[in-house]
PDB file of C-alpha atoms in Angstrom:
ATOM      1  CA  UNK A1094     -43.118  42.361  24.774  1.00  0.00           C
ATOM      2  CA  UNK A1095     -46.000  44.183  26.514  1.00  0.00           C
ATOM      3  CA  UNK A1096     -46.084  47.830  26.887  1.00  0.00           C
ATOM      4  CA  UNK A1097     -47.900  49.679  29.833  1.00  0.00           C
ATOM      5  CA  UNK A1098     -48.673  53.271  30.455  1.00  0.00           C
ATOM      6  CA  UNK A1099     -46.775  54.898  33.370  1.00  0.00           C
ATOM      7  CA  UNK A1100     -49.340  57.180  35.121  1.00  0.00           C
ATOM      8  CA  UNK A1101     -48.780  60.107  37.671  1.00  0.00           C
ATOM      9  CA  UNK A1102     -50.928  60.649  40.783  1.00  0.00           C
ATOM     10  CA  UNK A1103     -53.354  62.451  38.535  1.00  0.00           C
ATOM     11  CA  UNK A1104     -54.052  59.579  36.266  1.00  0.00           C
ATOM     12  CA  UNK A1105     -52.160  61.342  33.379  1.00  0.00           C
ATOM     13  CA  UNK A1106     -49.860  59.457  31.108  1.00  0.00           C
ATOM     14  CA  UNK A1107     -46.132  60.495  31.391  1.00  0.00           C
ATOM     15  CA  UNK A1108     -44.393  57.604  29.831  1.00  0.00           C
ATOM     16  CA  UNK A1109     -44.421  53.897  28.850  1.00  0.00           C
ATOM     17  CA  UNK A1110     -42.653  50.794  30.126  1.00  0.00           C
ATOM     18  CA  UNK A1111     -41.970  47.537  28.536  1.00  0.00           C
ATOM     19  CA  UNK A1112     -43.008  44.334  30.541  1.00  0.00           C
ATOM     20  CA  UNK A1113     -41.245  41.177  29.829  1.00  0.00           C
ATOM     21  CA  UNK A1114     -43.399  38.445  28.337  1.00  0.00           C
ATOM     22  CA  UNK A1115     -41.772  35.797  30.619  1.00  0.00           C
ATOM     23  CA  UNK A1116     -43.445  37.319  33.630  1.00  0.00           C
ATOM     24  CA  UNK A1117     -46.678  39.266  32.327  1.00  0.00           C
ATOM     25  CA  UNK A1118     -47.795  37.178  29.369  1.00  0.00           C
ATOM     26  CA  UNK A1119     -48.078  33.615  30.556  1.00  0.00           C
ATOM     27  CA  UNK A1120     -51.281  31.530  30.277  1.00  0.00           C
ATOM     28  CA  UNK A1121     -52.998  31.106  33.627  1.00  0.00           C
ATOM     29  CA  UNK A1122     -53.621  27.420  35.145  1.00  0.00           C
ATOM     30  CA  UNK A1123     -56.145  27.484  37.908  1.00  0.00           C
ATOM     31  CA  UNK A1124     -54.824  24.312  39.298  1.00  0.00           C
ATOM     32  CA  UNK A1125     -51.403  25.847  40.051  1.00  0.00           C
ATOM     33  CA  UNK A1126     -52.861  29.174  41.405  1.00  0.00           C
ATOM     34  CA  UNK A1127     -55.167  27.070  43.655  1.00  0.00           C
ATOM     35  CA  UNK A1128     -52.250  24.935  45.017  1.00  0.00           C
ATOM     36  CA  UNK A1129     -50.108  28.055  45.950  1.00  0.00           C
ATOM     37  CA  UNK A1130     -53.188  29.907  47.438  1.00  0.00           C
ATOM     38  CA  UNK A1131     -54.005  27.051  49.639  1.00  0.00           C
ATOM     39  CA  UNK A1132     -50.477  26.717  50.697  1.00  0.00           C
ATOM     40  CA  UNK A1133     -50.484  30.389  51.899  1.00  0.00           C
ATOM     41  CA  UNK A1134     -53.650  30.154  53.614  1.00  0.00           C
ATOM     42  CA  UNK A1135     -52.524  26.955  55.454  1.00  0.00           C
ATOM     43  CA  UNK A1136     -49.326  28.653  56.590  1.00  0.00           C
ATOM     44  CA  UNK A1137     -51.435  31.485  58.038  1.00  0.00           C
ATOM     45  CA  UNK A1138     -53.606  29.163  60.344  1.00  0.00           C
ATOM     46  CA  UNK A1139     -52.883  29.545  63.920  1.00  0.00           C
ATOM     47  CA  UNK A1140     -52.884  25.850  64.820  1.00  0.00           C
ATOM     48  CA  UNK A1141     -53.399  26.912  68.532  1.00  0.00           C
ATOM     49  CA  UNK A1142     -56.356  24.648  69.389  1.00  0.00           C
ATOM     50  CA  UNK A1143     -55.572  22.466  72.389  1.00  0.00           C
ATOM     51  CA  UNK A1144     -57.244  20.342  75.223  1.00  0.00           C
ATOM     52  CA  UNK A1145     -55.929  19.187  78.575  1.00  0.00           C
ATOM     53  CA  UNK A1146     -55.072  15.523  78.356  1.00  0.00           C
ATOM     54  CA  UNK A1147     -54.888  13.146  81.345  1.00  0.00           C
ATOM     55  CA  UNK A1148     -51.400  13.989  82.099  1.00  0.00           C
ATOM     56  CA  UNK A1149     -52.225  17.707  82.031  1.00  0.00           C
ATOM     57  CA  UNK A1150     -55.178  17.626  84.663  1.00  0.00           C
ATOM     58  CA  UNK A1151     -54.133  18.534  88.399  1.00  0.00           C
ATOM     59  CA  UNK A1152     -55.307  15.882  90.738  1.00  0.00           C
ATOM     60  CA  UNK A1153     -54.399  12.842  92.917  1.00  0.00           C
ATOM     61  CA  UNK A1154     -53.542   9.529  91.047  1.00  0.00           C
ATOM     62  CA  UNK A1155     -55.001   7.651  93.984  1.00  0.00           C
ATOM     63  CA  UNK A1156     -57.724   5.162  93.130  1.00  0.00           C
ATOM     64  CA  UNK A1157     -60.976   6.674  94.085  1.00  0.00           C
ATOM     65  CA  UNK A1158     -62.490   3.400  95.749  1.00  0.00           C
ATOM     66  CA  UNK A1159     -61.738  -0.048  96.012  1.00  0.00           C
ATOM     67  CA  UNK A1160     -61.925  -2.393  93.011  1.00  0.00           C
ATOM     68  CA  UNK A1161     -64.682  -4.692  94.469  1.00  0.00           C
ATOM     69  CA  UNK A1162     -67.575  -4.774  96.947  1.00  0.00           C
ATOM     70  CA  UNK A1163     -68.869  -1.268  96.107  1.00  0.00           C
ATOM     71  CA  UNK A1164     -71.397  -2.055  93.438  1.00  0.00           C
ATOM     72  CA  UNK A1165     -69.948   0.750  91.514  1.00  0.00           C
ATOM     73  CA  UNK A1166     -67.934   1.047  88.388  1.00  0.00           C
ATOM     74  CA  UNK A1167     -64.215   0.221  88.542  1.00  0.00           C
ATOM     75  CA  UNK A1168     -62.805   3.700  88.732  1.00  0.00           C
ATOM     76  CA  UNK A1169     -59.155   4.641  88.494  1.00  0.00           C
ATOM     77  CA  UNK A1170     -58.105   8.092  89.631  1.00  0.00           C
ATOM     78  CA  UNK A1171     -60.128  11.357  89.373  1.00  0.00           C
ATOM     79  CA  UNK A1172     -58.258  12.451  86.185  1.00  0.00           C
ATOM     80  CA  UNK A1173     -59.964   9.731  84.062  1.00  0.00           C
ATOM     81  CA  UNK A1174     -61.565  10.931  80.848  1.00  0.00           C
ATOM     82  CA  UNK A1175     -64.861   9.265  81.802  1.00  0.00           C
ATOM     83  CA  UNK A1176     -65.369  11.825  84.784  1.00  0.00           C
ATOM     84  CA  UNK A1177     -66.464  15.363  84.661  1.00  0.00           C
ATOM     85  CA  UNK A1178     -63.188  17.557  84.801  1.00  0.00           C
ATOM     86  CA  UNK A1179     -60.998  14.716  83.506  1.00  0.00           C
ATOM     87  CA  UNK A1180     -58.591  14.805  80.808  1.00  0.00           C
ATOM     88  CA  UNK A1181     -59.746  14.588  77.069  1.00  0.00           C
ATOM     89  CA  UNK A1182     -58.725  11.543  74.953  1.00  0.00           C
ATOM     90  CA  UNK A1183     -58.620  12.561  71.283  1.00  0.00           C
ATOM     91  CA  UNK A1184     -58.690  16.292  71.360  1.00  0.00           C
ATOM     92  CA  UNK A1185     -56.187  18.590  69.327  1.00  0.00           C
ATOM     93  CA  UNK A1186     -52.755  19.694  70.274  1.00  0.00           C
ATOM     94  CA  UNK A1187     -51.067  22.720  69.031  1.00  0.00           C
ATOM     95  CA  UNK A1188     -49.636  22.250  65.460  1.00  0.00           C
ATOM     96  CA  UNK A1189     -48.429  23.848  62.400  1.00  0.00           C
ATOM     97  CA  UNK A1190     -50.407  23.538  59.141  1.00  0.00           C
ATOM     98  CA  UNK A1191     -47.617  25.157  57.134  1.00  0.00           C
ATOM     99  CA  UNK A1192     -45.996  23.291  54.226  1.00  0.00           C
ATOM    100  CA  UNK A1193     -43.839  24.329  51.215  1.00  0.00           C
ATOM    101  CA  UNK A1194     -44.249  23.868  47.482  1.00  0.00           C
ATOM    102  CA  UNK A1195     -41.347  23.832  45.068  1.00  0.00           C
ATOM    103  CA  UNK A1196     -39.827  27.225  44.454  1.00  0.00           C
ATOM    104  CA  UNK A1197     -40.297  26.968  40.717  1.00  0.00           C
ATOM    105  CA  UNK A1198     -43.974  26.394  41.299  1.00  0.00           C
ATOM    106  CA  UNK A1199     -44.238  29.518  43.453  1.00  0.00           C
ATOM    107  CA  UNK A1200     -42.476  31.572  40.965  1.00  0.00           C
ATOM    108  CA  UNK A1201     -44.666  30.320  38.089  1.00  0.00           C
ATOM    109  CA  UNK A1202     -47.886  30.811  40.186  1.00  0.00           C
ATOM    110  CA  UNK A1203     -46.767  34.543  40.886  1.00  0.00           C
ATOM    111  CA  UNK A1204     -46.064  35.151  37.335  1.00  0.00           C
ATOM    112  CA  UNK A1205     -49.600  33.922  36.282  1.00  0.00           C
ATOM    113  CA  UNK A1206     -51.172  36.087  38.785  1.00  0.00           C
ATOM    114  CA  UNK A1207     -49.265  39.227  37.320  1.00  0.00           C
ATOM    115  CA  UNK A1208     -50.262  38.018  33.900  1.00  0.00           C
ATOM    116  CA  UNK A1209     -53.872  37.936  34.792  1.00  0.00           C
ATOM    117  CA  UNK A1210     -53.752  41.395  36.101  1.00  0.00           C
ATOM    118  CA  UNK A1211     -52.198  42.721  32.869  1.00  0.00           C
ATOM    119  CA  UNK A1212     -54.541  40.742  30.699  1.00  0.00           C
ATOM    120  CA  UNK A1213     -57.774  42.074  32.531  1.00  0.00           C
ATOM    121  CA  UNK A1214     -56.373  45.616  32.357  1.00  0.00           C
ATOM    122  CA  UNK A1215     -56.273  45.775  36.146  1.00  0.00           C
ATOM    123  CA  UNK A1216     -52.528  46.400  36.385  1.00  0.00           C
ATOM    124  CA  UNK A1217     -51.631  50.087  36.937  1.00  0.00           C
ATOM    125  CA  UNK A1218     -48.037  51.571  36.984  1.00  0.00           C
ATOM    126  CA  UNK A1219     -47.387  54.825  38.836  1.00  0.00           C
ATOM    127  CA  UNK A1220     -44.230  56.730  38.523  1.00  0.00           C
ATOM    128  CA  UNK A1221     -44.439  57.696  42.251  1.00  0.00           C
ATOM    129  CA  UNK A1222     -47.058  57.886  44.985  1.00  0.00           C
ATOM    130  CA  UNK A1223     -45.958  60.611  47.490  1.00  0.00           C
ATOM    131  CA  UNK A1224     -48.345  62.227  49.865  1.00  0.00           C
ATOM    132  CA  UNK A1225     -47.666  65.655  51.251  1.00  0.00           C
ATOM    133  CA  UNK A1226     -49.291  64.912  54.616  1.00  0.00           C
ATOM    134  CA  UNK A1227     -50.390  61.926  56.603  1.00  0.00           C
ATOM    135  CA  UNK A1228     -54.122  62.242  55.678  1.00  0.00           C
ATOM    136  CA  UNK A1229     -56.657  59.705  54.284  1.00  0.00           C
ATOM    137  CA  UNK A1230     -58.408  62.560  52.311  1.00  0.00           C
ATOM    138  CA  UNK A1231     -55.107  62.781  50.093  1.00  0.00           C
ATOM    139  CA  UNK A1232     -55.153  59.255  49.661  1.00  0.00           C
ATOM    140  CA  UNK A1233     -58.668  58.967  48.574  1.00  0.00           C
ATOM    141  CA  UNK A1234     -58.038  61.976  46.103  1.00  0.00           C
ATOM    142  CA  UNK A1235     -55.308  59.911  44.473  1.00  0.00           C
ATOM    143  CA  UNK A1236     -57.457  56.705  44.052  1.00  0.00           C
ATOM    144  CA  UNK A1237     -60.339  58.692  42.882  1.00  0.00           C
ATOM    145  CA  UNK A1238     -58.342  60.239  40.239  1.00  0.00           C
ATOM    146  CA  UNK A1239     -57.286  56.587  39.085  1.00  0.00           C
ATOM    147  CA  UNK A1240     -60.962  55.554  39.450  1.00  0.00           C
ATOM    148  CA  UNK A1241     -59.998  52.614  41.716  1.00  0.00           C
ATOM    149  CA  UNK A1242     -62.037  51.201  44.446  1.00  0.00           C
ATOM    150  CA  UNK A1243     -60.102  48.215  45.483  1.00  0.00           C
ATOM    151  CA  UNK A1244     -56.271  47.633  44.956  1.00  0.00           C
ATOM    152  CA  UNK A1245     -53.219  46.090  46.361  1.00  0.00           C
ATOM    153  CA  UNK A1246     -50.469  48.909  46.262  1.00  0.00           C
ATOM    154  CA  UNK A1247     -46.818  47.621  45.864  1.00  0.00           C
ATOM    155  CA  UNK A1248     -43.946  50.067  46.900  1.00  0.00           C
ATOM    156  CA  UNK A1249     -40.158  49.790  46.895  1.00  0.00           C
ATOM    157  CA  UNK A1250     -39.481  50.785  50.338  1.00  0.00           C
ATOM    158  CA  UNK A1251     -41.490  51.522  53.710  1.00  0.00           C
ATOM    159  CA  UNK A1252     -43.735  54.517  53.284  1.00  0.00           C
ATOM    160  CA  UNK A1253     -45.118  55.265  56.775  1.00  0.00           C
ATOM    161  CA  UNK A1254     -47.144  58.218  55.512  1.00  0.00           C
ATOM    162  CA  UNK A1255     -48.745  56.311  52.699  1.00  0.00           C
ATOM    163  CA  UNK A1256     -49.440  53.192  55.086  1.00  0.00           C
ATOM    164  CA  UNK A1257     -51.147  55.398  57.649  1.00  0.00           C
ATOM    165  CA  UNK A1258     -53.168  57.496  55.343  1.00  0.00           C
ATOM    166  CA  UNK A1259     -54.671  54.379  53.659  1.00  0.00           C
ATOM    167  CA  UNK A1260     -55.047  52.030  56.672  1.00  0.00           C
ATOM    168  CA  UNK A1261     -58.696  53.204  57.403  1.00  0.00           C
ATOM    169  CA  UNK A1262     -59.852  52.692  53.750  1.00  0.00           C
ATOM    170  CA  UNK A1263     -61.410  49.392  53.116  1.00  0.00           C
ATOM    171  CA  UNK A1264     -60.388  47.613  49.961  1.00  0.00           C
ATOM    172  CA  UNK A1265     -56.749  48.812  49.853  1.00  0.00           C
ATOM    173  CA  UNK A1266     -53.424  47.337  51.171  1.00  0.00           C
ATOM    174  CA  UNK A1267     -49.887  48.560  51.063  1.00  0.00           C
ATOM    175  CA  UNK A1268     -47.204  46.088  50.570  1.00  0.00           C
ATOM    176  CA  UNK A1269     -43.615  46.336  49.930  1.00  0.00           C
ATOM    177  CA  UNK A1270     -42.222  44.363  46.862  1.00  0.00           C
ATOM    178  CA  UNK A1271     -40.494  41.881  48.945  1.00  0.00           C
ATOM    179  CA  UNK A1272     -43.783  40.553  50.145  1.00  0.00           C
ATOM    180  CA  UNK A1273     -45.723  40.250  46.924  1.00  0.00           C
ATOM    181  CA  UNK A1274     -47.696  37.057  46.800  1.00  0.00           C
ATOM    182  CA  UNK A1275     -50.263  35.197  44.798  1.00  0.00           C
ATOM    183  CA  UNK A1276     -53.025  35.524  47.328  1.00  0.00           C
ATOM    184  CA  UNK A1277     -53.039  39.337  47.785  1.00  0.00           C
ATOM    185  CA  UNK A1278     -52.581  39.917  44.035  1.00  0.00           C
ATOM    186  CA  UNK A1279     -55.685  37.795  43.270  1.00  0.00           C
ATOM    187  CA  UNK A1280     -57.602  39.121  46.364  1.00  0.00           C
ATOM    188  CA  UNK A1281     -57.769  42.651  45.393  1.00  0.00           C
ATOM    189  CA  UNK A1282     -59.364  43.899  42.071  1.00  0.00           C
ATOM    190  CA  UNK A1283     -56.510  46.044  40.852  1.00  0.00           C
ATOM    191  CA  UNK A1284     -52.766  45.776  41.267  1.00  0.00           C
ATOM    192  CA  UNK A1285     -50.856  49.216  41.546  1.00  0.00           C
ATOM    193  CA  UNK A1286     -46.993  48.914  41.024  1.00  0.00           C
ATOM    194  CA  UNK A1287     -44.657  51.767  41.283  1.00  0.00           C
ATOM    195  CA  UNK A1288     -42.390  52.158  38.497  1.00  0.00           C
ATOM    196  CA  UNK A1289     -39.477  51.554  40.782  1.00  0.00           C
ATOM    197  CA  UNK A1290     -40.754  48.086  41.748  1.00  0.00           C
ATOM    198  CA  UNK A1291     -40.710  46.796  38.104  1.00  0.00           C
ATOM    199  CA  UNK A1292     -37.006  45.918  38.065  1.00  0.00           C
ATOM    200  CA  UNK A1293     -37.142  44.332  41.594  1.00  0.00           C
ATOM    201  CA  UNK A1294     -39.968  42.084  40.394  1.00  0.00           C
ATOM    202  CA  UNK A1295     -38.022  40.994  37.357  1.00  0.00           C
ATOM    203  CA  UNK A1296     -35.024  40.424  39.334  1.00  0.00           C
ATOM    204  CA  UNK A1297     -36.963  38.227  41.861  1.00  0.00           C
ATOM    205  CA  UNK A1298     -38.786  36.105  39.173  1.00  0.00           C
ATOM    206  CA  UNK A1299     -36.199  35.719  36.410  1.00  0.00           C
ATOM    207  CA  UNK A1300     -33.360  34.787  38.646  1.00  0.00           C
TER     208      UNK A1300
END
Protein backbone atom coordinates (compact mmCIF):
# COMPACT_ATOMS: atom_id res chain seq x y z
CA UNK A 1 0.00 0.00 0.00
CA UNK A 2 1.41 3.38 -1.05
CA UNK A 3 1.91 6.13 1.50
CA UNK A 4 1.61 9.82 0.64
CA UNK A 5 2.45 12.87 2.72
CA UNK A 6 -0.36 15.20 3.72
CA UNK A 7 0.72 18.83 3.51
CA UNK A 8 -0.74 22.08 4.75
CA UNK A 9 -1.05 25.29 2.72
CA UNK A 10 2.56 26.15 3.55
CA UNK A 11 3.81 22.87 2.03
CA UNK A 12 4.76 21.50 5.45
CA UNK A 13 4.17 17.83 6.20
CA UNK A 14 1.61 17.27 8.95
CA UNK A 15 0.73 13.57 8.54
CA UNK A 16 0.54 10.67 6.11
CA UNK A 17 -2.22 8.79 4.34
CA UNK A 18 -2.40 5.24 2.97
CA UNK A 19 -3.46 4.87 -0.66
CA UNK A 20 -4.91 1.57 -1.82
CA UNK A 21 -2.95 -0.26 -4.50
CA UNK A 22 -6.18 -1.12 -6.34
CA UNK A 23 -6.48 2.54 -7.34
CA UNK A 24 -3.07 4.18 -7.14
CA UNK A 25 -0.73 1.37 -8.18
CA UNK A 26 -1.94 0.05 -11.50
CA UNK A 27 0.11 -0.26 -14.71
CA UNK A 28 -0.98 2.26 -17.32
CA UNK A 29 -2.23 1.13 -20.73
CA UNK A 30 -2.12 3.95 -23.25
CA UNK A 31 -4.77 2.32 -25.45
CA UNK A 32 -7.40 2.40 -22.68
CA UNK A 33 -6.52 5.96 -21.67
CA UNK A 34 -6.70 7.06 -25.31
CA UNK A 35 -10.13 5.47 -25.82
CA UNK A 36 -11.62 7.12 -22.73
CA UNK A 37 -10.14 10.56 -23.49
CA UNK A 38 -11.44 10.31 -27.07
CA UNK A 39 -14.90 9.45 -25.71
CA UNK A 40 -14.83 12.48 -23.40
CA UNK A 41 -13.75 14.87 -26.14
CA UNK A 42 -16.38 13.47 -28.53
CA UNK A 43 -19.07 14.10 -25.93
CA UNK A 44 -17.96 17.75 -25.68
CA UNK A 45 -18.36 18.40 -29.41
CA UNK A 46 -21.21 20.78 -30.13
CA UNK A 47 -22.46 18.98 -33.23
CA UNK A 48 -24.32 22.16 -34.23
CA UNK A 49 -23.11 22.46 -37.85
CA UNK A 50 -26.11 22.70 -40.15
CA UNK A 51 -27.18 23.81 -43.62
CA UNK A 52 -30.55 24.57 -45.19
CA UNK A 53 -31.84 21.77 -47.38
CA UNK A 54 -34.30 22.16 -50.22
CA UNK A 55 -37.28 21.87 -47.90
CA UNK A 56 -35.89 24.57 -45.57
CA UNK A 57 -35.62 27.27 -48.26
CA UNK A 58 -38.41 29.83 -48.60
CA UNK A 59 -39.71 30.16 -52.12
CA UNK A 60 -42.34 29.08 -54.60
CA UNK A 61 -42.46 25.50 -55.83
CA UNK A 62 -43.68 26.70 -59.22
CA UNK A 63 -41.64 25.59 -62.22
CA UNK A 64 -39.58 28.58 -63.36
CA UNK A 65 -40.43 28.23 -67.07
CA UNK A 66 -41.89 25.71 -69.41
CA UNK A 67 -40.10 22.44 -70.07
CA UNK A 68 -39.53 22.83 -73.82
CA UNK A 69 -39.01 25.52 -76.36
CA UNK A 70 -36.91 28.03 -74.42
CA UNK A 71 -33.47 26.57 -75.22
CA UNK A 72 -32.61 26.64 -71.54
CA UNK A 73 -31.97 23.93 -68.99
CA UNK A 74 -34.98 22.02 -67.69
CA UNK A 75 -35.37 23.88 -64.41
CA UNK A 76 -37.62 22.91 -61.56
CA UNK A 77 -38.46 25.35 -58.78
CA UNK A 78 -36.29 28.17 -57.46
CA UNK A 79 -35.17 26.07 -54.47
CA UNK A 80 -33.13 23.73 -56.66
CA UNK A 81 -29.62 22.98 -55.31
CA UNK A 82 -28.24 23.93 -58.74
CA UNK A 83 -29.33 27.56 -58.37
CA UNK A 84 -27.80 30.31 -56.26
CA UNK A 85 -29.73 30.52 -52.99
CA UNK A 86 -31.09 27.01 -53.40
CA UNK A 87 -30.96 24.27 -50.81
CA UNK A 88 -27.87 22.23 -50.03
CA UNK A 89 -27.89 18.52 -50.87
CA UNK A 90 -25.30 16.75 -48.71
CA UNK A 91 -24.54 19.35 -46.03
CA UNK A 92 -24.37 18.52 -42.30
CA UNK A 93 -27.31 18.39 -39.90
CA UNK A 94 -27.20 18.86 -36.10
CA UNK A 95 -26.08 15.65 -34.43
CA UNK A 96 -24.58 14.30 -31.23
CA UNK A 97 -21.10 12.80 -31.31
CA UNK A 98 -21.43 11.35 -27.80
CA UNK A 99 -21.06 7.66 -27.15
CA UNK A 100 -20.54 5.53 -24.07
CA UNK A 101 -17.89 3.02 -23.08
CA UNK A 102 -18.39 0.26 -20.50
CA UNK A 103 -18.39 1.54 -16.93
CA UNK A 104 -15.63 -0.90 -15.95
CA UNK A 105 -13.33 0.50 -18.64
CA UNK A 106 -14.00 4.10 -17.56
CA UNK A 107 -13.24 3.22 -13.94
CA UNK A 108 -10.07 1.41 -14.95
CA UNK A 109 -8.86 4.41 -16.98
CA UNK A 110 -9.49 6.73 -14.02
CA UNK A 111 -7.48 4.44 -11.75
CA UNK A 112 -4.64 4.38 -14.29
CA UNK A 113 -4.60 8.17 -14.53
CA UNK A 114 -4.36 8.46 -10.72
CA UNK A 115 -1.60 5.83 -10.68
CA UNK A 116 0.39 7.81 -13.26
CA UNK A 117 0.27 10.97 -11.14
CA UNK A 118 1.41 9.11 -8.01
CA UNK A 119 4.16 7.26 -9.88
CA UNK A 120 5.47 10.54 -11.36
CA UNK A 121 5.37 12.30 -7.96
CA UNK A 122 2.77 14.71 -9.31
CA UNK A 123 0.10 13.87 -6.74
CA UNK A 124 -0.20 16.29 -3.80
CA UNK A 125 -2.57 15.80 -0.87
CA UNK A 126 -3.52 18.84 1.24
CA UNK A 127 -5.29 18.70 4.58
CA UNK A 128 -7.40 21.70 3.51
CA UNK A 129 -7.27 24.71 1.22
CA UNK A 130 -9.14 27.59 2.80
CA UNK A 131 -8.58 31.18 1.76
CA UNK A 132 -9.32 34.03 4.15
CA UNK A 133 -10.47 36.32 1.35
CA UNK A 134 -11.51 36.05 -2.28
CA UNK A 135 -8.19 37.27 -3.68
CA UNK A 136 -6.00 35.90 -6.46
CA UNK A 137 -2.95 36.97 -4.44
CA UNK A 138 -3.81 34.55 -1.64
CA UNK A 139 -4.24 31.67 -4.06
CA UNK A 140 -0.92 32.45 -5.74
CA UNK A 141 0.83 32.41 -2.36
CA UNK A 142 -0.42 28.87 -1.74
CA UNK A 143 0.66 27.47 -5.12
CA UNK A 144 3.99 29.27 -4.82
CA UNK A 145 4.61 27.58 -1.48
CA UNK A 146 3.79 24.23 -3.10
CA UNK A 147 6.09 25.09 -6.03
CA UNK A 148 3.40 24.20 -8.57
CA UNK A 149 2.70 26.03 -11.83
CA UNK A 150 -0.11 23.87 -13.22
CA UNK A 151 -2.59 21.67 -11.38
CA UNK A 152 -6.07 20.24 -11.20
CA UNK A 153 -7.38 20.91 -7.68
CA UNK A 154 -10.09 18.53 -6.47
CA UNK A 155 -12.37 19.59 -3.61
CA UNK A 156 -15.07 17.71 -1.74
CA UNK A 157 -17.66 20.49 -1.99
CA UNK A 158 -18.28 23.80 -3.74
CA UNK A 159 -15.81 26.47 -2.60
CA UNK A 160 -16.82 29.72 -4.27
CA UNK A 161 -13.99 31.68 -2.65
CA UNK A 162 -11.38 29.31 -4.02
CA UNK A 163 -13.00 29.13 -7.45
CA UNK A 164 -13.19 32.92 -7.82
CA UNK A 165 -9.65 33.43 -6.55
CA UNK A 166 -8.15 30.99 -9.06
CA UNK A 167 -10.20 31.59 -12.20
CA UNK A 168 -7.80 34.24 -13.58
CA UNK A 169 -4.71 32.10 -12.99
CA UNK A 170 -3.72 30.13 -16.12
CA UNK A 171 -2.82 26.48 -15.67
CA UNK A 172 -5.19 25.79 -12.75
CA UNK A 173 -8.67 24.32 -12.53
CA UNK A 174 -10.92 23.71 -9.53
CA UNK A 175 -13.15 20.64 -9.71
CA UNK A 176 -15.41 18.86 -7.27
CA UNK A 177 -14.69 15.20 -6.67
CA UNK A 178 -17.90 14.12 -8.43
CA UNK A 179 -16.54 15.47 -11.72
CA UNK A 180 -13.11 13.85 -11.55
CA UNK A 181 -12.23 12.51 -14.99
CA UNK A 182 -9.34 11.09 -17.00
CA UNK A 183 -8.95 13.98 -19.46
CA UNK A 184 -8.51 16.70 -16.82
CA UNK A 185 -6.17 14.56 -14.70
CA UNK A 186 -3.85 14.01 -17.67
CA UNK A 187 -4.20 17.57 -19.02
CA UNK A 188 -2.71 19.29 -15.96
CA UNK A 189 0.83 18.66 -14.78
CA UNK A 190 -0.07 18.11 -11.13
CA UNK A 191 -3.07 16.73 -9.25
CA UNK A 192 -3.94 18.28 -5.89
CA UNK A 193 -6.39 16.34 -3.74
CA UNK A 194 -7.86 17.51 -0.46
CA UNK A 195 -7.61 14.88 2.26
CA UNK A 196 -11.40 14.79 2.53
CA UNK A 197 -11.69 13.65 -1.11
CA UNK A 198 -9.66 10.45 -0.68
CA UNK A 199 -12.53 8.43 0.81
CA UNK A 200 -14.94 9.71 -1.85
CA UNK A 201 -12.59 8.59 -4.63
CA UNK A 202 -12.15 5.16 -3.04
CA UNK A 203 -15.91 4.77 -2.60
CA UNK A 204 -16.49 5.65 -6.25
CA UNK A 205 -13.79 3.44 -7.76
CA UNK A 206 -14.00 0.39 -5.47
CA UNK A 207 -17.77 0.01 -5.57
